[in-house]
Coordinates of C-alpha atoms in Angstrom, one line a residue:
Chain A
M26 CA 1.5 10.5 21.0
A27 CA -2.0 11.3 20.4
L28 CA -3.2 10.6 23.9
E29 CA 0.4 13.5 24.9
R30 CA -1.7 15.6 22.6
Q31 CA -5.0 15.3 24.7
G32 CA -2.8 15.6 28.0
I33 CA -3.4 11.9 28.6
P34 CA 0.4 10.9 30.7
T35 CA 1.6 7.9 29.0
A36 CA 4.5 5.4 29.1
T37 CA 5.3 4.0 25.4
F38 CA 7.0 0.7 25.8
I39 CA 9.6 0.0 23.2
T40 CA 11.9 -2.9 22.5
D41 CA 15.3 -2.0 22.2
A42 CA 15.0 -2.8 18.8
F43 CA 12.9 -0.2 18.0
S44 CA 14.5 2.2 20.0
A45 CA 15.9 4.7 17.4
Y46 CA 12.8 4.4 15.5
A47 CA 10.7 5.6 18.3
R48 CA 12.9 8.0 19.1
G49 CA 13.2 9.3 15.3
L50 CA 9.1 9.3 15.1
A51 CA 8.8 10.9 17.4
R52 CA 11.1 13.8 16.8
M53 CA 9.1 14.4 13.3
Q54 CA 6.3 14.1 15.3
N55 CA 7.5 17.4 17.3
M56 CA 7.7 15.5 20.4
V57 CA 10.9 15.0 21.3
A58 CA 10.1 14.7 25.1
L59 CA 7.7 12.1 25.0
P60 CA 8.4 9.2 28.0
E61 CA 10.3 5.6 26.5
V62 CA 10.2 2.5 28.3
V63 CA 12.8 0.1 26.9
I64 CA 12.7 -3.4 27.4
P65 CA 14.9 -6.1 25.8
H66 CA 14.2 -7.0 22.4
P67 CA 12.4 -9.6 21.5
I68 CA 8.7 -10.2 23.2
A69 CA 7.3 -12.0 20.5
G70 CA 6.6 -15.6 21.6
R71 CA 8.0 -14.9 24.8
S72 CA 6.6 -16.8 28.4
N73 CA 5.4 -15.0 30.4
D74 CA 7.6 -15.3 33.2
E75 CA 9.9 -13.5 31.1
L76 CA 8.0 -10.4 29.7
R77 CA 6.9 -9.9 33.1
D78 CA 10.3 -10.2 34.1
K79 CA 11.6 -7.4 31.3
V80 CA 8.5 -5.5 32.8
R81 CA 9.0 -5.5 36.5
R82 CA 12.9 -4.0 35.7
V83 CA 11.8 -0.8 34.7
Y84 CA 8.9 -0.2 36.4
D85 CA 9.9 3.2 37.9
E86 CA 10.8 4.7 34.8
V87 CA 6.9 3.6 33.9
K88 CA 6.2 5.0 37.2
A89 CA 7.8 8.9 36.5
A90 CA 6.3 8.8 32.5
L91 CA 2.8 9.0 34.3
T92 CA 3.7 11.0 37.2
I93 CA 6.0 13.3 36.1
T94 CA 4.9 17.1 35.9
Chain B
M18 CA -2.3 12.4 14.6
A19 CA -3.1 16.4 14.3
A20 CA 0.1 16.7 12.1
S21 CA 0.6 20.5 11.6
K22 CA 1.0 21.6 7.9
P23 CA 4.6 22.7 7.2
Q24 CA 4.8 25.4 4.8
A25 CA 5.7 24.5 1.6
R26 CA 9.6 25.4 0.3
A27 CA 10.0 26.3 -3.3
A28 CA 11.6 23.1 -4.7
R29 CA 15.1 24.2 -6.2
P30 CA 15.5 22.4 -10.2
F31 CA 19.0 20.2 -10.9
E32 CA 20.8 22.0 -13.4
V33 CA 23.2 19.3 -15.2
D34 CA 25.7 19.9 -18.1
N35 CA 25.4 17.3 -21.1
T36 CA 27.6 14.8 -19.9
L37 CA 27.6 11.1 -19.5
E38 CA 30.0 11.5 -16.4
H39 CA 27.7 14.2 -15.2
I40 CA 24.6 12.0 -15.3
F41 CA 26.9 9.3 -13.6
D42 CA 27.6 11.7 -11.0
F43 CA 25.0 12.8 -10.9
F44 CA 23.4 9.5 -9.5
D45 CA 26.0 8.9 -7.0
D46 CA 24.9 12.0 -5.4
C47 CA 21.1 11.4 -4.5
Y48 CA 22.3 7.7 -3.9
D49 CA 24.6 9.1 -1.3
K50 CA 21.7 11.5 -0.2
G51 CA 19.3 9.0 0.6
W52 CA 17.0 9.9 -2.4
T53 CA 16.5 6.9 -4.1
D54 CA 15.5 3.9 -4.2
G55 CA 19.1 2.4 -5.2
L56 CA 18.9 2.2 -8.6
P57 CA 19.4 5.1 -10.8
V58 CA 17.5 8.2 -11.1
F59 CA 17.1 10.7 -14.1
P60 CA 18.0 14.5 -13.2
P61 CA 15.1 16.8 -12.6
T62 CA 16.1 19.3 -15.0
Q63 CA 14.0 22.5 -15.5
R64 CA 13.4 22.1 -18.5
A65 CA 12.1 18.2 -17.2
L66 CA 10.0 19.5 -14.7
E67 CA 8.1 22.4 -16.6
R68 CA 7.3 19.7 -19.6
M69 CA 5.4 17.8 -16.8
L70 CA 4.1 20.3 -14.8
A71 CA 2.3 21.1 -18.5
C72 CA 0.8 18.2 -17.7
T73 CA -1.5 19.3 -14.7
D74 CA -4.0 22.5 -14.4
R75 CA -2.6 21.8 -10.8
A76 CA -0.8 25.2 -9.6
R77 CA 3.1 24.3 -8.9
D78 CA 2.9 25.1 -5.0
E79 CA -0.4 23.5 -4.6
V80 CA 0.2 21.4 -1.7
I81 CA -1.6 18.1 -2.7
G82 CA -1.2 16.3 1.0
V83 CA 1.4 15.8 3.5
I84 CA 3.6 12.6 4.0
P85 CA 3.9 10.4 7.1
P86 CA 6.3 9.9 8.7
L87 CA 8.3 12.8 7.9
N88 CA 5.2 15.4 7.0
G89 CA 6.7 16.7 4.4
A90 CA 4.5 18.9 2.2
A91 CA 3.8 16.7 -1.1
T92 CA 3.3 20.1 -3.4
V93 CA 2.6 19.4 -7.7
E94 CA 5.9 20.1 -7.8
K95 CA 7.8 18.2 -6.0
I96 CA 5.6 15.6 -7.2
A97 CA 6.6 15.9 -10.2
I98 CA 9.9 16.0 -9.1
N99 CA 10.0 12.4 -7.8
A100 CA 8.0 11.2 -10.8
I101 CA 10.5 12.6 -13.1
M102 CA 13.4 11.3 -11.3
A103 CA 11.6 7.8 -11.3
G104 CA 11.4 8.1 -15.3
C105 CA 8.1 8.8 -15.9
R106 CA 6.8 10.4 -18.7
P107 CA 5.2 13.6 -18.4
E108 CA 1.8 12.7 -18.5
Y109 CA 2.1 10.5 -15.6
L110 CA 1.6 13.2 -13.4
P111 CA -2.0 13.4 -13.3
V112 CA -2.2 10.0 -12.3
I113 CA 0.4 10.2 -9.6
I114 CA -1.1 13.0 -7.7
T115 CA -4.5 11.4 -7.8
A116 CA -2.5 8.5 -6.0
I117 CA -1.3 10.3 -3.5
E118 CA -4.3 12.1 -2.8
A119 CA -6.1 8.0 -2.4
M120 CA -3.0 7.2 0.1
L121 CA -3.9 10.3 2.0
Q122 CA -7.1 9.4 2.9
P123 CA -8.0 7.8 6.2
D124 CA -9.1 4.5 5.8
Y125 CA -5.8 4.0 4.0
N126 CA -3.8 4.4 6.9
L127 CA -0.4 5.5 5.3
Y128 CA 1.2 6.5 8.8
G129 CA 0.6 3.2 10.0
R130 CA 1.8 1.8 6.5
Q131 CA 4.9 3.2 6.3
T132 CA 5.9 2.6 9.5
T133 CA 4.9 -1.0 10.1
T134 CA 7.0 -4.2 10.0
H135 CA 4.1 -5.9 7.8
P136 CA 5.4 -6.1 4.2
G137 CA 2.6 -3.6 2.8
A138 CA 4.0 -2.4 -0.5
H139 CA 1.1 0.1 -2.3
L140 CA -0.1 -1.0 -5.1
M141 CA -1.9 0.9 -8.1
I142 CA -4.9 -0.1 -9.8
V143 CA -5.3 1.6 -12.9
H144 CA -8.7 1.7 -13.9
G145 CA -10.7 3.3 -17.7
P146 CA -9.4 4.5 -20.8
V147 CA -5.7 5.7 -19.4
R148 CA -4.8 2.5 -19.2
Q149 CA -4.4 2.4 -22.7
E150 CA -3.5 6.1 -23.0
L151 CA -0.5 5.4 -20.4
D152 CA -0.3 2.1 -22.0
V153 CA -0.5 0.1 -18.6
N154 CA 0.0 -3.4 -19.0
C155 CA -3.1 -4.9 -17.9
G156 CA -2.7 -8.6 -19.1
A157 CA 0.2 -11.3 -19.4
G158 CA 2.8 -10.5 -16.5
V159 CA 1.2 -8.1 -15.4
F160 CA 3.1 -7.8 -11.7
G161 CA 6.3 -8.2 -14.0
H162 CA 8.7 -6.0 -16.4
G163 CA 8.1 -4.4 -19.2
W164 CA 6.1 -1.5 -19.3
R165 CA 7.0 1.7 -18.9
A166 CA 4.7 2.8 -17.0
N167 CA 3.8 -0.2 -14.7
A168 CA 7.4 0.0 -13.7
T169 CA 8.0 3.8 -13.4
L170 CA 4.2 5.2 -11.8
G171 CA 4.8 2.9 -8.8
R172 CA 8.2 3.7 -8.5
A173 CA 7.7 7.7 -8.3
L174 CA 5.1 6.9 -5.6
R175 CA 7.8 5.2 -3.8
L176 CA 10.4 8.5 -4.1
I177 CA 8.1 10.6 -2.9
L178 CA 7.4 8.3 0.0
I179 CA 11.3 8.3 0.6
N180 CA 12.1 11.9 0.3
L181 CA 9.0 13.8 1.6
G182 CA 7.6 11.4 4.5
G183 CA 11.4 10.2 4.9
N184 CA 10.8 6.2 4.2
K185 CA 13.5 4.6 5.4
P186 CA 14.2 0.7 5.6
G187 CA 14.9 0.2 9.0
V188 CA 15.0 3.5 10.1
T189 CA 11.6 4.4 9.9
D190 CA 10.2 2.2 7.6
M191 CA 10.4 -1.4 9.9
A192 CA 8.7 -3.7 7.2
T193 CA 11.1 -7.1 8.8
H194 CA 11.7 -8.5 5.2
G195 CA 9.5 -6.1 3.0
H196 CA 9.1 -7.2 -0.5
P197 CA 10.5 -6.7 -4.3
G198 CA 6.7 -4.5 -4.9
K199 CA 8.4 -1.9 -2.5
F200 CA 10.3 -0.9 -5.9
T201 CA 6.7 -0.5 -8.5
Y202 CA 3.5 -2.0 -7.7
T203 CA 1.6 -1.0 -10.7
M204 CA -1.0 -2.9 -12.6
G205 CA -4.1 -2.7 -14.7
E206 CA -7.7 -4.0 -14.6
D207 CA -8.3 -6.1 -18.2
E208 CA -11.4 -4.8 -18.5
E209 CA -12.0 -5.0 -22.2
N210 CA -12.0 -9.5 -21.6
S211 CA -13.9 -9.6 -18.5
P212 CA -17.1 -10.5 -18.3
W213 CA -17.3 -8.6 -15.0
P214 CA -18.3 -4.8 -14.3
P215 CA -14.9 -3.4 -14.2
F216 CA -13.7 -2.6 -10.3
H217 CA -14.1 0.8 -10.4
V218 CA -17.6 0.5 -11.1
E219 CA -18.1 -1.0 -8.4
R220 CA -16.9 1.3 -6.5
G221 CA -19.4 3.6 -8.3
L222 CA -17.6 5.6 -11.1
A223 CA -18.6 5.3 -14.8
R224 CA -17.2 2.9 -16.9
E225 CA -15.9 5.6 -18.7
V226 CA -14.2 7.5 -16.1
S227 CA -10.4 6.9 -15.4
A228 CA -9.6 6.4 -12.0
V229 CA -6.8 5.2 -9.3
T230 CA -7.1 2.6 -6.7
M231 CA -4.2 2.3 -3.9
L232 CA -4.0 -0.6 -1.8
C233 CA -1.1 -1.3 1.2
A234 CA -0.7 -5.2 -0.2
E235 CA 1.6 -7.6 0.7
A236 CA 3.5 -9.3 -2.6
P237 CA 1.5 -11.3 -5.1
H238 CA 0.8 -15.1 -4.1
N239 CA 0.5 -17.4 -7.3
I240 CA -2.2 -20.3 -7.5
N241 CA -1.9 -22.4 -10.1
D242 CA -5.1 -24.7 -11.1
Q243 CA -5.1 -26.0 -14.6
K244 CA -7.3 -28.8 -13.2
S245 CA -10.9 -27.8 -11.2
A246 CA -13.6 -29.2 -13.1
T247 CA -16.0 -27.2 -11.1
P248 CA -15.8 -23.4 -10.1
Q249 CA -16.3 -24.6 -6.6
L250 CA -13.5 -26.7 -6.7
Y251 CA -10.9 -24.1 -8.7
L252 CA -12.0 -21.4 -6.1
G253 CA -11.5 -23.3 -3.2
S254 CA -7.7 -23.7 -4.5
A255 CA -7.3 -19.8 -3.8
A256 CA -9.1 -19.7 -1.2
S257 CA -6.9 -22.7 0.5
A258 CA -3.9 -20.0 -0.3
M259 CA -6.5 -16.9 0.9
C260 CA -6.3 -18.4 4.7
H261 CA -2.8 -19.7 5.4
L262 CA -2.4 -20.1 8.9
G263 CA 0.1 -16.8 8.8
A264 CA -2.1 -14.6 6.8
N265 CA -2.7 -11.3 8.4
G266 CA -7.1 -11.6 7.0
L267 CA -7.7 -14.6 9.6
Y268 CA -6.4 -12.5 12.7
R269 CA -8.0 -8.7 11.5
C270 CA -11.1 -9.3 9.7
G271 CA -13.0 -7.9 13.0
L272 CA -11.5 -4.9 11.9
K273 CA -12.2 -2.6 8.6
S274 CA -10.6 -5.5 6.3
E275 CA -9.9 -6.6 2.9
Q276 CA -8.3 -9.0 0.9
M277 CA -8.1 -9.5 -3.2
L278 CA -7.8 -12.2 -5.4
V279 CA -6.3 -11.1 -9.1
I280 CA -8.5 -13.6 -12.0
P281 CA -6.9 -13.9 -15.5
A282 CA -9.9 -13.1 -18.1
E283 CA -9.9 -16.8 -19.1
S284 CA -11.0 -18.1 -15.4
A285 CA -13.6 -15.4 -15.3
Q286 CA -14.9 -16.2 -18.4
W287 CA -15.2 -19.7 -17.6
L288 CA -16.5 -18.4 -14.6
H289 CA -19.1 -16.1 -16.2
E290 CA -19.8 -19.3 -18.1
N291 CA -20.6 -21.6 -15.6
G292 CA -23.2 -19.1 -14.6
W293 CA -20.9 -17.3 -11.7
S294 CA -21.2 -13.8 -11.2
K295 CA -18.2 -11.8 -9.4
Q296 CA -20.7 -11.7 -6.1
D297 CA -20.9 -15.7 -6.7
V298 CA -16.6 -15.5 -6.4
K299 CA -16.6 -13.0 -3.0
Q300 CA -19.6 -14.8 -1.7
Y301 CA -18.0 -18.5 -2.3
L302 CA -14.2 -17.3 -1.5
F303 CA -15.6 -15.7 1.9
D304 CA -17.7 -18.9 3.0
S305 CA -14.8 -21.3 2.2
A306 CA -11.1 -18.8 2.9
R307 CA -11.6 -20.2 6.7
Q308 CA -9.9 -21.5 9.6
P309 CA -11.3 -22.7 12.7
V310 CA -10.8 -20.6 15.9
G311 CA -9.0 -24.2 17.2
E312 CA -5.8 -23.9 14.5
M313 CA -5.4 -20.3 15.3
R314 CA -5.9 -20.3 18.9
G315 CA -2.2 -19.2 19.9
R316 CA -0.5 -18.4 17.4
G317 CA 0.0 -15.9 14.6
G318 CA -2.1 -12.6 15.1
W319 CA -4.3 -14.9 18.2
D320 CA -6.2 -12.2 20.3
M321 CA -4.2 -8.8 19.4
S322 CA -7.5 -8.1 18.3
P323 CA -11.5 -8.7 17.6
L324 CA -12.7 -11.3 16.0
P325 CA -16.6 -10.6 14.4
K326 CA -19.1 -11.3 16.4
F327 CA -20.7 -13.5 14.7
V328 CA -17.4 -15.7 15.3
D329 CA -17.5 -17.6 19.3
V330 CA -13.8 -18.1 20.1
N331 CA -14.6 -20.1 22.2
D332 CA -15.9 -22.8 20.2
D333 CA -12.8 -24.5 18.3
N334 CA -14.7 -25.5 15.5
A335 CA -15.9 -22.0 14.6
M336 CA -14.8 -21.1 11.2
V337 CA -12.7 -17.7 11.0
P338 CA -12.9 -16.0 7.8
V339 CA -10.8 -13.6 6.4
V340 CA -12.4 -10.6 6.3
P341 CA -15.5 -9.0 7.8
S342 CA -18.0 -9.7 4.5
A343 CA -18.1 -11.1 1.0
N344 CA -17.7 -7.7 0.0
D345 CA -14.4 -6.5 1.6
I346 CA -13.1 -9.9 -1.1
L347 CA -11.6 -7.4 -4.0
I348 CA -11.7 -9.3 -7.5
V349 CA -10.0 -7.9 -10.2
V350 CA -9.2 -9.4 -13.6
A351 CA -5.8 -9.2 -15.0
G352 CA -3.2 -11.2 -16.6
G353 CA -2.6 -13.4 -19.5
F354 CA -3.3 -16.7 -20.4
Q355 CA -3.8 -20.5 -18.6
R356 CA -6.0 -20.2 -15.3
H357 CA -3.4 -19.3 -12.4
M358 CA -4.8 -16.3 -10.5
N359 CA -2.6 -14.3 -7.6
F360 CA -4.2 -13.9 -4.2
I361 CA -2.6 -10.3 -3.2
P362 CA -3.1 -10.3 0.9
T363 CA -3.7 -6.9 3.1
A364 CA -2.3 -6.3 6.8
G365 CA -6.2 -6.4 7.4
Y366 CA -6.2 -3.3 9.1
N367 CA -6.1 -0.8 5.8
L368 CA -8.4 0.1 3.4
S369 CA -8.3 0.4 -0.5
V370 CA -9.4 3.5 -1.5
T371 CA -10.5 4.6 -5.5
R372 CA -10.3 7.9 -6.8
A373 CA -11.3 9.1 -9.6
I374 CA -8.5 10.9 -11.2
T375 CA -10.3 14.6 -12.2
R376 CA -9.8 18.3 -13.2
K377 CA -8.5 20.5 -10.5
D378 CA -12.2 21.2 -10.3
G379 CA -13.4 17.7 -9.8
T380 CA -14.6 17.1 -12.7
P381 CA -13.8 13.5 -13.9
V382 CA -12.2 12.9 -16.8
R383 CA -11.6 10.0 -19.9
T384 CA -8.7 11.1 -20.8
L385 CA -5.7 12.7 -19.4
T386 CA -5.8 15.6 -22.5
E387 CA -9.1 16.6 -20.7
I388 CA -7.5 17.9 -18.1
T389 CA -5.4 20.7 -20.0
S390 CA -7.1 21.3 -23.1

């Protein structure tokens, strides 16, 4: 949110367990349009292969978040 | 984060008529609206509010700060309303205002503390003559029940965080477990029975000044050592608890970081008789509460933040401390008899803040009556 306020494009990764929370915080900070990329929970202790797979599935969303004008 | 300061809206105190049934209705209503910590709350009537506001020299609409993450404006009046709901006596108000000011200092990182998965509650340590004035427990059962000041000062802070900061478990407060100190977490230092200078004196305040320290911390973890014949053995027991492999300190000691140990006066006097200053205790804990890199690698909070430069992370035998320096070990003397200690762990990326209780013009006070006299 601090970076977006400085005009730096961001894509905020969040697991689905924290999605409502992230949206709520963004709303409280008057940043409802904050680009959020949701991946399935959990991530802690998971294999690199599993994490890579989770991120590959949202590649287009990350690209869109960082290039949207 | 640059949050815009919202306009303070005038609070509307409740009017409750004089029947018990309405008191029950009041609590049910507050609970349903999400305005409580789950326990019954007192009605903040106009009369109670005026009585409490008479205990500060500040204007009722003065904004003490903005409470994250909801960014509600903490006016003196709204702080007072929550304090009344928590069961505080009117004269507690300046202590609560000071605590809120401390929590809003950048080093405290209240936004992070309010929203993290770590089980941090807001420990209030009360210093100076105000401890006697408000009867704050510093002795037996210091973290337990039985004292109105300890029970309600911390509770007032929690209600302020809920009602002005939007703190709600599982919604904005993502603590995986939390801990019971989230209801209240308030102590005083046993300054009279300590052989060492009080905590607030270490922080540059005069001994006779009343002050508050806020530290966001995990639950107290007891260390029971009745047998150790030397300070080294005794403090070694504490050190072993302070550096367990799930403790945040080990992994966060490259950041601004503190960990605290509470020692009863009986132990502090024994250490003092053995020639140990408070600084000696800090240095010993800093040197001995350590784990080797090889034990830490790949677990806990490994590789999530940089370790201090003096630790070679490629050397499995390099020893990692729990704080950046000996002075980041906080020592507070409190508790009853016998040589129990309590480790007060922190997340390791937030600092405690000590603040004198003052008049509106910034003059520190010894007693709260000086504020309005």
